[in-house]
PDB file of C-alpha atoms in Angstrom:
ATOM      1  CA  MET P 787       7.201 -16.518   9.110  1.00 59.00           C
ATOM      2  CA  ALA P 788       5.868 -13.392   7.393  1.00 69.00           C
ATOM      3  CA  ILE P 789       7.090 -12.496   3.919  1.00 83.00           C
ATOM      4  CA  GLN P 790      10.048 -10.095   4.192  1.00 79.00           C
ATOM      5  CA  TRP P 791      11.521  -7.609   1.696  1.00 78.00           C
ATOM      6  CA  PHE P 792      13.952  -4.797   2.528  1.00 74.00           C
ATOM      7  CA  PRO P 793      16.455  -4.033  -0.279  1.00 72.00           C
ATOM      8  CA  GLY P 794      19.647  -2.212   0.703  1.00 68.00           C
ATOM      9  CA  HIS P 795      18.627   1.112  -0.891  1.00 68.00           C
ATOM     10  CA  MET P 796      15.662   1.329   1.507  1.00 74.00           C
ATOM     11  CA  ASN P 797      17.981   1.685   4.470  1.00 75.00           C
ATOM     12  CA  THR P 798      19.371   4.843   2.847  1.00 77.00           C
ATOM     13  CA  ALA P 799      15.820   5.993   2.037  1.00 79.00           C
ATOM     14  CA  ARG P 800      14.801   5.552   5.672  1.00 80.00           C
ATOM     15  CA  LYS P 801      17.602   7.890   6.775  1.00 82.00           C
ATOM     16  CA  GLN P 802      16.575  10.451   4.120  1.00 83.00           C
ATOM     17  CA  VAL P 803      12.974  10.371   5.336  1.00 86.00           C
ATOM     18  CA  ALA P 804      14.080  10.976   8.925  1.00 85.00           C
ATOM     19  CA  GLU P 805      16.219  13.946   7.831  1.00 87.00           C
ATOM     20  CA  THR P 806      13.516  15.484   5.621  1.00 89.00           C
ATOM     21  CA  MET P 807      10.927  15.124   8.377  1.00 89.00           C
ATOM     22  CA  ALA P 808      12.654  17.955  10.226  1.00 88.00           C
ATOM     23  CA  LYS P 809      12.040  20.503   7.452  1.00 89.00           C
ATOM     24  CA  VAL P 810       8.460  19.762   6.390  1.00 93.00           C
ATOM     25  CA  ASP P 811       5.161  20.818   7.914  1.00 93.00           C
ATOM     26  CA  LEU P 812       3.271  17.593   7.449  1.00 94.00           C
ATOM     27  CA  LEU P 813       3.333  14.112   5.948  1.00 94.00           C
ATOM     28  CA  ILE P 814       1.194  12.751   3.160  1.00 95.00           C
ATOM     29  CA  GLU P 815       1.248   8.975   3.513  1.00 96.00           C
ATOM     30  CA  VAL P 816      -0.192   7.038   0.590  1.00 96.00           C
ATOM     31  CA  VAL P 817      -1.619   3.644   1.499  1.00 97.00           C
ATOM     32  CA  ASP P 818      -3.428   0.962  -0.487  1.00 97.00           C
ATOM     33  CA  ALA P 819      -7.160   1.160   0.283  1.00 98.00           C
ATOM     34  CA  ARG P 820      -7.430  -2.622  -0.105  1.00 98.00           C
ATOM     35  CA  LEU P 821      -5.025  -3.174   2.819  1.00 98.00           C
ATOM     36  CA  PRO P 822      -4.907   0.206   4.580  1.00 97.00           C
ATOM     37  CA  LEU P 823      -3.102  -0.755   7.778  1.00 96.00           C
ATOM     38  CA  SER P 824      -0.888  -3.476   6.328  1.00 95.00           C
ATOM     39  CA  SER P 825       0.341  -0.890   3.802  1.00 96.00           C
ATOM     40  CA  SER P 826       0.963   1.770   6.479  1.00 95.00           C
ATOM     41  CA  ASN P 827       4.647   1.876   7.346  1.00 92.00           C
ATOM     42  CA  PRO P 828       4.982   1.529  11.159  1.00 90.00           C
ATOM     43  CA  MET P 829       8.353   3.336  11.078  1.00 87.00           C
ATOM     44  CA  ILE P 830       6.632   6.560   9.997  1.00 89.00           C
ATOM     45  CA  GLU P 831       4.366   7.023  13.014  1.00 87.00           C
ATOM     46  CA  PRO P 832       7.093   7.377  15.683  1.00 85.00           C
ATOM     47  CA  MET P 833       9.086   9.655  13.353  1.00 85.00           C
ATOM     48  CA  ARG P 834       6.229  12.080  12.825  1.00 87.00           C
ATOM     49  CA  ARG P 835       5.155  12.048  16.472  1.00 84.00           C
ATOM     50  CA  LEU P 836       8.705  12.831  17.556  1.00 85.00           C
ATOM     51  CA  ARG P 837       8.626  15.863  15.243  1.00 86.00           C
ATOM     52  CA  GLN P 838       4.966  16.592  16.064  1.00 89.00           C
ATOM     53  CA  ARG P 839       3.965  16.574  12.400  1.00 93.00           C
ATOM     54  CA  PRO P 840       0.335  16.036  11.330  1.00 95.00           C
ATOM     55  CA  ALA P 841      -0.428  13.454   8.669  1.00 95.00           C
ATOM     56  CA  LEU P 842      -2.784  13.139   5.721  1.00 97.00           C
ATOM     57  CA  LYS P 843      -3.544   9.519   4.870  1.00 97.00           C
ATOM     58  CA  VAL P 844      -4.395   9.058   1.187  1.00 97.00           C
ATOM     59  CA  LEU P 845      -6.259   5.787   0.714  1.00 97.00           C
ATOM     60  CA  ASN P 846      -5.294   5.235  -2.904  1.00 96.00           C
ATOM     61  CA  LYS P 847      -6.799   2.663  -5.296  1.00 96.00           C
ATOM     62  CA  ALA P 848     -10.115   3.178  -3.507  1.00 96.00           C
ATOM     63  CA  ASP P 849     -11.926   2.311  -6.743  1.00 96.00           C
ATOM     64  CA  LEU P 850     -10.552  -1.247  -6.375  1.00 97.00           C
ATOM     65  CA  ALA P 851     -11.549  -1.556  -2.705  1.00 98.00           C
ATOM     66  CA  ASP P 852     -14.845  -2.478  -1.064  1.00 98.00           C
ATOM     67  CA  PRO P 853     -16.973   0.738  -0.926  1.00 97.00           C
ATOM     68  CA  ARG P 854     -18.447  -0.176   2.469  1.00 98.00           C
ATOM     69  CA  LEU P 855     -15.028  -0.725   4.008  1.00 98.00           C
ATOM     70  CA  ASN P 856     -13.665   2.411   2.331  1.00 97.00           C
ATOM     71  CA  LYS P 857     -16.000   4.441   4.541  1.00 97.00           C
ATOM     72  CA  ILE P 858     -15.061   2.480   7.653  1.00 98.00           C
ATOM     73  CA  TRP P 859     -11.327   2.885   7.070  1.00 98.00           C
ATOM     74  CA  LEU P 860     -11.705   6.573   6.215  1.00 97.00           C
ATOM     75  CA  GLU P 861     -13.402   7.276   9.541  1.00 97.00           C
ATOM     76  CA  TRP P 862     -10.931   5.063  11.403  1.00 97.00           C
ATOM     77  CA  PHE P 863      -7.925   7.030  10.149  1.00 96.00           C
ATOM     78  CA  LYS P 864      -9.653  10.342  10.829  1.00 96.00           C
ATOM     79  CA  SER P 865     -10.108   9.243  14.445  1.00 96.00           C
ATOM     80  CA  GLN P 866      -6.337   8.894  14.934  1.00 93.00           C
ATOM     81  CA  PRO P 867      -4.485  11.808  16.613  1.00 90.00           C
ATOM     82  CA  GLY P 868      -3.222  14.524  14.268  1.00 92.00           C
ATOM     83  CA  THR P 869      -4.544  12.705  11.211  1.00 95.00           C
ATOM     84  CA  GLU P 870      -6.813  13.550   8.268  1.00 96.00           C
ATOM     85  CA  ALA P 871      -7.755  11.108   5.512  1.00 97.00           C
ATOM     86  CA  VAL P 872      -9.081  11.071   1.962  1.00 96.00           C
ATOM     87  CA  LEU P 873     -10.107   8.424  -0.570  1.00 96.00           C
ATOM     88  CA  LEU P 874      -8.464   8.486  -4.000  1.00 95.00           C
ATOM     89  CA  GLY P 875      -9.050   6.295  -7.025  1.00 93.00           C
ATOM     90  CA  GLU P 876      -9.460   6.331 -10.766  1.00 88.00           C
ATOM     91  CA  ASP P 877     -13.093   7.364 -10.334  1.00 82.00           C
ATOM     92  CA  ASN P 878     -12.248  10.569  -8.411  1.00 83.00           C
ATOM     93  CA  LYS P 879      -8.549  11.242  -9.098  1.00 78.00           C
ATOM     94  CA  ILE P 880      -9.102  14.795 -10.372  1.00 75.00           C
ATOM     95  CA  GLN P 881     -11.456  15.845  -7.577  1.00 81.00           C
ATOM     96  CA  GLY P 882      -9.384  14.013  -4.969  1.00 81.00           C
ATOM     97  CA  ALA P 883      -6.133  15.635  -6.112  1.00 80.00           C
ATOM     98  CA  LYS P 884      -7.810  19.060  -5.863  1.00 83.00           C
ATOM     99  CA  LEU P 885      -8.983  18.300  -2.315  1.00 90.00           C
ATOM    100  CA  ILE P 886      -5.545  17.277  -1.014  1.00 91.00           C
ATOM    101  CA  PRO P 887      -4.002  20.806  -0.913  1.00 90.00           C
ATOM    102  CA  GLN P 888      -7.041  22.045   1.013  1.00 91.00           C
ATOM    103  CA  LEU P 889      -6.736  19.262   3.578  1.00 93.00           C
ATOM    104  CA  CYS P 890      -3.004  19.911   3.913  1.00 93.00           C
ATOM    105  CA  GLN P 891      -3.619  23.614   4.474  1.00 91.00           C
ATOM    106  CA  ALA P 892      -6.125  22.807   7.226  1.00 93.00           C
ATOM    107  CA  LEU P 893      -3.518  20.598   8.929  1.00 93.00           C
ATOM    108  CA  ALA P 894      -0.842  23.315   8.754  1.00 91.00           C
ATOM    109  CA  PRO P 895      -2.708  26.662   8.735  1.00 89.00           C
ATOM    110  CA  HIS P 896       0.419  28.574   9.808  1.00 86.00           C
ATOM    111  CA  ARG P 897       2.047  27.932   6.414  1.00 83.00           C
ATOM    112  CA  ASP P 898       0.527  29.976   3.599  1.00 73.00           C
ATOM    113  CA  GLY P 899       1.675  32.139   0.719  1.00 67.00           C
ATOM    114  CA  GLU P 900       4.917  32.632  -1.194  1.00 70.00           C
ATOM    115  CA  GLU P 901       6.953  33.639   1.838  1.00 76.00           C
ATOM    116  CA  LYS P 902       5.907  30.596   3.866  1.00 85.00           C
ATOM    117  CA  PRO P 903       4.915  27.892   1.365  1.00 89.00           C
ATOM    118  CA  LEU P 904       3.401  24.710   2.706  1.00 92.00           C
ATOM    119  CA  ARG P 905       5.983  21.904   2.731  1.00 93.00           C
ATOM    120  CA  ALA P 906       4.869  18.278   2.653  1.00 93.00           C
ATOM    121  CA  MET P 907       6.681  14.978   2.354  1.00 93.00           C
ATOM    122  CA  ILE P 908       4.980  12.162   0.450  1.00 93.00           C
ATOM    123  CA  VAL P 909       5.775   8.755   1.885  1.00 93.00           C
ATOM    124  CA  GLY P 910       4.496   5.245   1.400  1.00 93.00           C
ATOM    125  CA  ILE P 911       5.488   1.683   0.704  1.00 92.00           C
ATOM    126  CA  PRO P 912       6.298   0.638  -2.876  1.00 89.00           C
ATOM    127  CA  ASN P 913       3.611   0.431  -5.540  1.00 88.00           C
ATOM    128  CA  VAL P 914       0.830   2.293  -3.725  1.00 93.00           C
ATOM    129  CA  GLY P 915       0.679   5.134  -6.272  1.00 89.00           C
ATOM    130  CA  LYS P 916       2.894   7.869  -4.812  1.00 88.00           C
ATOM    131  CA  SER P 917       4.373   8.794  -8.182  1.00 83.00           C
ATOM    132  CA  THR P 918       0.934   9.036  -9.782  1.00 83.00           C
ATOM    133  CA  LEU P 919      -0.224  11.309  -6.958  1.00 88.00           C
ATOM    134  CA  ILE P 920       2.848  13.540  -7.344  1.00 86.00           C
ATOM    135  CA  ASN P 921       2.097  13.948 -11.055  1.00 84.00           C
ATOM    136  CA  HIS P 922      -1.532  14.860 -10.336  1.00 83.00           C
ATOM    137  CA  LEU P 923      -0.581  17.418  -7.683  1.00 85.00           C
ATOM    138  CA  ALA P 924       2.136  18.932  -9.872  1.00 80.00           C
ATOM    139  CA  LYS P 925      -0.184  18.814 -12.932  1.00 78.00           C
ATOM    140  CA  ARG P 926       2.698  17.534 -15.017  1.00 73.00           C
ATOM    141  CA  LYS P 927       4.744  14.375 -15.315  1.00 70.00           C
ATOM    142  CA  ILE P 928       7.422  14.604 -12.653  1.00 68.00           C
ATOM    143  CA  ALA P 929       7.757  11.114 -11.230  1.00 56.00           C
ATOM    144  CA  LYS P 930       8.213   7.862 -13.121  1.00 54.00           C
ATOM    145  CA  VAL P 931       5.180   5.587 -12.838  1.00 50.00           C
ATOM    146  CA  ALA P 932       5.478   1.797 -13.007  1.00 47.00           C
ATOM    147  CA  ASP P 933       3.523  -1.210 -11.767  1.00 50.00           C
ATOM    148  CA  THR P 934       6.676  -2.560 -10.127  1.00 51.00           C
ATOM    149  CA  PRO P 935       7.773  -1.978  -6.525  1.00 47.00           C
ATOM    150  CA  GLY P 936      11.013  -0.099  -5.912  1.00 48.00           C
ATOM    151  CA  VAL P 937      11.139   2.052  -9.088  1.00 49.00           C
ATOM    152  CA  THR P 938      11.742   5.391  -7.311  1.00 51.00           C
ATOM    153  CA  LYS P 939      15.099   5.242  -5.523  1.00 52.00           C
ATOM    154  CA  MET P 940      15.990   8.912  -4.971  1.00 62.00           C
ATOM    155  CA  GLN P 941      14.219  11.719  -3.131  1.00 71.00           C
ATOM    156  CA  GLN P 942      13.163  14.737  -5.203  1.00 81.00           C
ATOM    157  CA  ARG P 943      11.733  18.203  -4.497  1.00 85.00           C
ATOM    158  CA  VAL P 944       8.682  19.360  -6.467  1.00 85.00           C
ATOM    159  CA  GLU P 945       6.924  22.743  -6.505  1.00 84.00           C
ATOM    160  CA  THR P 946       3.215  22.642  -7.388  1.00 82.00           C
ATOM    161  CA  LEU P 947       1.043  25.276  -9.047  1.00 73.00           C
ATOM    162  CA  ALA P 948      -0.960  25.429  -5.806  1.00 74.00           C
ATOM    163  CA  GLY P 949       2.132  26.816  -4.041  1.00 81.00           C
ATOM    164  CA  MET P 950       3.050  23.659  -2.150  1.00 88.00           C
ATOM    165  CA  ILE P 951       6.546  22.208  -1.945  1.00 90.00           C
ATOM    166  CA  LEU P 952       6.515  18.417  -2.078  1.00 91.00           C
ATOM    167  CA  TYR P 953       9.300  16.035  -1.217  1.00 90.00           C
ATOM    168  CA  ASP P 954       8.801  12.765  -3.083  1.00 88.00           C
ATOM    169  CA  THR P 955      10.497   9.823  -1.369  1.00 85.00           C
ATOM    170  CA  PRO P 956      11.291   6.294  -2.539  1.00 83.00           C
ATOM    171  CA  GLY P 957       8.886   3.528  -1.612  1.00 84.00           C
ATOM    172  CA  LEU P 958       9.904   2.474   1.873  1.00 86.00           C
ATOM    173  CA  MET P 959       9.269  -0.846   3.570  1.00 85.00           C
ATOM    174  CA  TRP P 960      10.297  -1.631   7.127  1.00 84.00           C
ATOM    175  CA  PRO P 961      12.952  -4.182   8.084  1.00 82.00           C
ATOM    176  CA  LYS P 962      10.696  -6.870   9.538  1.00 85.00           C
ATOM    177  CA  VAL P 963       6.990  -7.511   8.857  1.00 88.00           C
ATOM    178  CA  GLN P 964       5.754  -8.951  12.144  1.00 85.00           C
ATOM    179  CA  ASN P 965       2.219  -9.799  11.030  1.00 90.00           C
ATOM    180  CA  GLU P 966       2.166 -12.857   8.754  1.00 92.00           C
ATOM    181  CA  ASP P 967      -1.179 -11.908   7.183  1.00 94.00           C
ATOM    182  CA  SER P 968       0.141  -8.430   6.391  1.00 94.00           C
ATOM    183  CA  GLY P 969       3.106  -9.947   4.566  1.00 94.00           C
ATOM    184  CA  TYR P 970       0.828 -12.030   2.357  1.00 96.00           C
ATOM    185  CA  ARG P 971      -1.520  -9.101   1.720  1.00 97.00           C
ATOM    186  CA  LEU P 972       1.406  -6.913   0.669  1.00 95.00           C
ATOM    187  CA  ALA P 973       2.532  -9.638  -1.726  1.00 96.00           C
ATOM    188  CA  MET P 974      -1.002  -9.961  -3.115  1.00 97.00           C
ATOM    189  CA  ALA P 975      -1.051  -6.227  -3.838  1.00 96.00           C
ATOM    190  CA  GLY P 976       2.364  -6.309  -5.556  1.00 94.00           C
ATOM    191  CA  SER P 977       4.083  -4.067  -2.992  1.00 92.00           C
ATOM    192  CA  ILE P 978       6.877  -6.560  -2.380  1.00 90.00           C
ATOM    193  CA  GLY P 979       9.527  -7.633  -4.896  1.00 88.00           C
ATOM    194  CA  ARG P 980       8.648 -10.924  -6.620  1.00 90.00           C
ATOM    195  CA  ASN P 981      11.896 -12.529  -5.519  1.00 89.00           C
ATOM    196  CA  ALA P 982      10.729 -12.360  -1.894  1.00 90.00           C
ATOM    197  CA  TYR P 983       7.737 -14.702  -2.137  1.00 94.00           C
ATOM    198  CA  ASP P 984       6.342 -17.723  -3.936  1.00 95.00           C
ATOM    199  CA  GLU P 985       3.448 -16.767  -6.234  1.00 96.00           C
ATOM    200  CA  VAL P 986       1.666 -20.098  -5.774  1.00 97.00           C
ATOM    201  CA  ASP P 987       1.789 -19.760  -1.984  1.00 97.00           C
ATOM    202  CA  VAL P 988       0.402 -16.206  -2.177  1.00 97.00           C
ATOM    203  CA  ALA P 989      -2.308 -17.222  -4.667  1.00 98.00           C
ATOM    204  CA  LEU P 990      -3.442 -19.967  -2.282  1.00 97.00           C
ATOM    205  CA  TYR P 991      -3.615 -17.357   0.489  1.00 97.00           C
ATOM    206  CA  ALA P 992      -5.679 -15.157  -1.850  1.00 98.00           C
ATOM    207  CA  ILE P 993      -8.169 -17.982  -2.427  1.00 97.00           C
ATOM    208  CA  GLU P 994      -8.443 -18.630   1.322  1.00 97.00           C
ATOM    209  CA  THR P 995      -9.122 -14.923   1.875  1.00 97.00           C
ATOM    210  CA  LEU P 996     -11.786 -14.809  -0.833  1.00 96.00           C
ATOM    211  CA  ILE P 997     -13.494 -17.928   0.533  1.00 96.00           C
ATOM    212  CA  GLU P 998     -13.711 -16.242   3.929  1.00 95.00           C
ATOM    213  CA  ARG P 999     -14.549 -12.660   2.899  1.00 97.00           C
ATOM    214  CA  TYR P1000     -15.852 -12.570  -0.675  1.00 97.00           C
ATOM    215  CA  PRO P1001     -17.132 -16.056  -1.568  1.00 96.00           C
ATOM    216  CA  GLN P1002     -19.650 -14.825  -4.136  1.00 96.00           C
ATOM    217  CA  LEU P1003     -17.008 -12.932  -6.107  1.00 97.00           C
ATOM    218  CA  LEU P1004     -14.926 -16.116  -6.273  1.00 95.00           C
ATOM    219  CA  LEU P1005     -17.928 -18.177  -7.408  1.00 95.00           C
ATOM    220  CA  ASP P1006     -18.930 -15.655 -10.065  1.00 96.00           C
ATOM    221  CA  ARG P1007     -15.499 -14.938 -11.533  1.00 96.00           C
ATOM    222  CA  TYR P1008     -14.430 -18.542 -11.976  1.00 95.00           C
ATOM    223  CA  LYS P1009     -17.929 -19.964 -12.557  1.00 93.00           C
ATOM    224  CA  LEU P1010     -17.685 -22.361  -9.632  1.00 92.00           C
ATOM    225  CA  LYS P1011     -20.664 -24.360  -8.383  1.00 90.00           C
ATOM    226  CA  ASP P1012     -19.594 -24.305  -4.745  1.00 90.00           C
ATOM    227  CA  LEU P1013     -16.648 -23.602  -2.472  1.00 88.00           C
ATOM    228  CA  LEU P1014     -16.529 -26.944  -0.679  1.00 79.00           C
ATOM    229  CA  GLY P1015     -13.066 -27.989   0.388  1.00 80.00           C
ATOM    230  CA  ASP P1016      -9.958 -25.917   0.965  1.00 90.00           C
ATOM    231  CA  ALA P1017      -7.867 -23.632  -1.239  1.00 95.00           C
ATOM    232  CA  GLU P1018      -5.702 -26.218  -3.011  1.00 95.00           C
ATOM    233  CA  PRO P1019      -8.453 -28.132  -4.865  1.00 94.00           C
ATOM    234  CA  LEU P1020     -10.074 -24.811  -5.802  1.00 95.00           C
ATOM    235  CA  PHE P1021      -6.737 -23.578  -7.124  1.00 96.00           C
ATOM    236  CA  GLU P1022      -6.438 -26.673  -9.333  1.00 95.00           C
ATOM    237  CA  LEU P1023     -10.037 -26.348 -10.508  1.00 95.00           C
ATOM    238  CA  ILE P1024      -9.480 -22.701 -11.465  1.00 96.00           C
ATOM    239  CA  GLY P1025      -6.363 -23.695 -13.402  1.00 96.00           C
ATOM    240  CA  LYS P1026      -8.300 -26.356 -15.304  1.00 95.00           C
ATOM    241  CA  LYS P1027     -11.184 -24.022 -16.079  1.00 93.00           C
ATOM    242  CA  ARG P1028      -8.763 -21.423 -17.463  1.00 93.00           C
ATOM    243  CA  GLY P1029      -6.770 -23.943 -19.512  1.00 94.00           C
ATOM    244  CA  ALA P1030      -3.560 -23.533 -17.528  1.00 94.00           C
ATOM    245  CA  MET P1031      -2.413 -27.064 -18.235  1.00 92.00           C
ATOM    246  CA  LEU P1032       0.839 -28.878 -18.837  1.00 93.00           C
ATOM    247  CA  SER P1033       1.464 -32.175 -20.581  1.00 89.00           C
ATOM    248  CA  GLY P1034       0.050 -35.220 -18.819  1.00 89.00           C
ATOM    249  CA  GLY P1035      -2.948 -33.314 -17.529  1.00 88.00           C
ATOM    250  CA  ARG P1036      -0.970 -31.450 -14.869  1.00 93.00           C
ATOM    251  CA  ILE P1037      -1.873 -27.949 -13.711  1.00 95.00           C
ATOM    252  CA  ASP P1038       0.505 -25.141 -14.658  1.00 97.00           C
ATOM    253  CA  THR P1039       0.696 -23.824 -11.113  1.00 97.00           C
ATOM    254  CA  GLN P1040       2.813 -20.785 -11.983  1.00 97.00           C
ATOM    255  CA  LYS P1041       0.456 -19.646 -14.739  1.00 97.00           C
ATOM    256  CA  THR P1042      -2.583 -20.207 -12.525  1.00 97.00           C
ATOM    257  CA  ALA P1043      -1.056 -18.249  -9.634  1.00 97.00           C
ATOM    258  CA  ASP P1044      -0.014 -15.355 -11.883  1.00 97.00           C
ATOM    259  CA  MET P1045      -3.533 -15.190 -13.313  1.00 97.00           C
ATOM    260  CA  ILE P1046      -5.222 -15.094  -9.896  1.00 98.00           C
ATOM    261  CA  LEU P1047      -2.878 -12.408  -8.550  1.00 97.00           C
ATOM    262  CA  THR P1048      -3.097 -10.328 -11.738  1.00 97.00           C
ATOM    263  CA  GLU P1049      -6.904 -10.412 -11.622  1.00 97.00           C
ATOM    264  CA  PHE P1050      -6.916  -9.319  -7.983  1.00 98.00           C
ATOM    265  CA  ARG P1051      -4.449  -6.500  -8.569  1.00 96.00           C
ATOM    266  CA  GLY P1052      -6.366  -5.214 -11.570  1.00 95.00           C
ATOM    267  CA  GLY P1053      -9.752  -5.302  -9.851  1.00 96.00           C
ATOM    268  CA  ILE P1054     -11.053  -7.962 -12.249  1.00 97.00           C
ATOM    269  CA  LEU P1055     -12.188 -10.152  -9.344  1.00 97.00           C
ATOM    270  CA  GLY P1056     -14.260  -7.259  -7.997  1.00 97.00           C
ATOM    271  CA  ARG P1057     -13.900  -4.558  -5.362  1.00 98.00           C
ATOM    272  CA  ILE P1058     -12.091  -6.252  -2.493  1.00 98.00           C
ATOM    273  CA  THR P1059     -10.640  -5.078   0.817  1.00 98.00           C
ATOM    274  CA  LEU P1060      -8.445  -7.615   2.573  1.00 98.00           C
ATOM    275  CA  GLU P1061      -8.725  -6.319   6.134  1.00 97.00           C
ATOM    276  CA  THR P1062     -10.818  -4.347   8.577  1.00 97.00           C
ATOM    277  CA  PRO P1063      -9.761  -2.322  11.637  1.00 96.00           C
ATOM    278  CA  ASP P1064     -11.060  -5.174  13.806  1.00 94.00           C
ATOM    279  CA  ASP P1065      -8.373  -7.457  12.344  1.00 94.00           C
ATOM    280  CA  PHE P1066      -5.758  -5.505  14.299  1.00 89.00           C
ATOM    281  CA  LEU P1067      -5.810  -5.534  18.062  1.00 75.00           C
ATOM    282  CA  GLU P1068      -3.309  -2.692  18.011  1.00 64.00           C
ATOM    283  CA  MET P1069      -1.427  -0.491  15.586  1.00 57.00           C
ATOM    284  CA  PRO P1070       1.587  -2.136  13.918  1.00 59.00           C
ATOM    285  CA  VAL P1071       4.663  -1.309  15.958  1.00 56.00           C
ATOM    286  CA  TYR P1072       8.164  -0.758  14.630  1.00 56.00           C
ATOM    287  CA  ASP P1073      10.876  -2.322  16.764  1.00 59.00           C
ATOM    288  CA  PRO P1074      14.259  -0.545  16.338  1.00 57.00           C
ATOM    289  CA  ASP P1075      15.966  -3.814  17.314  1.00 55.00           C
ATOM    290  CA  ASP P1076      14.951  -5.150  13.905  1.00 53.00           C
ATOM    291  CA  GLU P1077      17.587  -2.914  12.378  1.00 52.00           C
ATOM    292  CA  ALA P1078      20.239  -5.246  13.741  1.00 42.00           C
ATOM    293  CA  GLU P1079      19.093  -7.688  11.060  1.00 46.00           C
ATOM    294  CA  LEU P1080      19.501  -5.234   8.182  1.00 42.00           C
ATOM    295  CA  PRO P1081      21.976  -6.040   5.423  1.00 40.00           C
ATOM    296  CA  ASP P1082      24.903  -3.662   5.039  1.00 37.00           C
ATOM    297  CA  PRO P1083      23.791  -1.305   2.202  1.00 35.00           C
ATOM    298  CA  ASP P1084      27.424  -0.858   1.128  1.00 34.00           C
ATOM    299  CA  LEU P1085      27.872  -4.561   0.378  1.00 31.00           C
TER     300      LEU P1085
END
C-alpha cells in the first residue's frame, strides 16, 4: 500500500481550486525537481484541461536535484500540451522569479495591462516552495514559509509589481496515491505529514534508492567501503558510524532514520533526483471514485 495523507482541510481546498480555476488565465504548478511527476497533483490536469487553461510548471529546489535530470525533466514537461516549464532553485531564484512573469505572459498573451491584468493561480502539493515563490514574485513577504507540510490553509489574492494577480492556494494532495514508489518519495521529500508514515521504513526506502541510483554518493557521505547486502544492514552500519546508539549496543533507529531523511532533504547527501520520465509508463491519473473514501471534513 502506498503512503496516504489527505487531511480534511484539503477537501475544502480542492473545491476552492476548482472554483478559482474558472476566473484565472493560467496555472502555475510548483513541483519538487527531485520528484517532478510524483509531486505533480493528478487532480489538477483534468481541471485545467476542462477549463482549457495553460500551465507553467516550476521545478523548484532544482539546486538540490541532479543537473542532468533537471534538463531531461524540463524538456519532458515542455513537450506536454499547453505547458511551459522553468527550473528554480537557490542558485537562480532571483533570475528565475524574473523569468516567470514573461513565461506566463507568453502563455496568455491576450491578458496585458491594467485593464486586463494577467491572473494566475499557484498550486502545488505541500512543502514544494509555493509560499517562497509567492514572496519572490510579490517582492515582499506575503505568504508564511515553513519547512512543514500543510502550513497554508486558506487561499489568498496577491497583486505583484509586475501587474499580475496571483491566487495562492493551500498545499493540495490528492485522496489516494496509487503509485507506492511515489508515496515513499513524497515522504522522503517531507511533503506528507509525519503522522502518515514510519520514518524508519522511509529511510530504508531511501537507502534502497541510493544503492540503485546514486551508490557513490552513499559511499562517500557515510564513508562506506562497499554496498554489499541490502538496506537494513547498511542502515545499522550508518547508525553505528554516526553514533546513534542506545544502551546495550543497540541502534537508535529513530535517530538514524531522522538523520538520513534530514540529510537528503537538505541536499547534504548530494544532488539527487528520485525518478525519471521512464519510471512512469503513463501520467498519474486521478480517479474521482477515490473521493468516496474521503473523511467528512465537518467531523
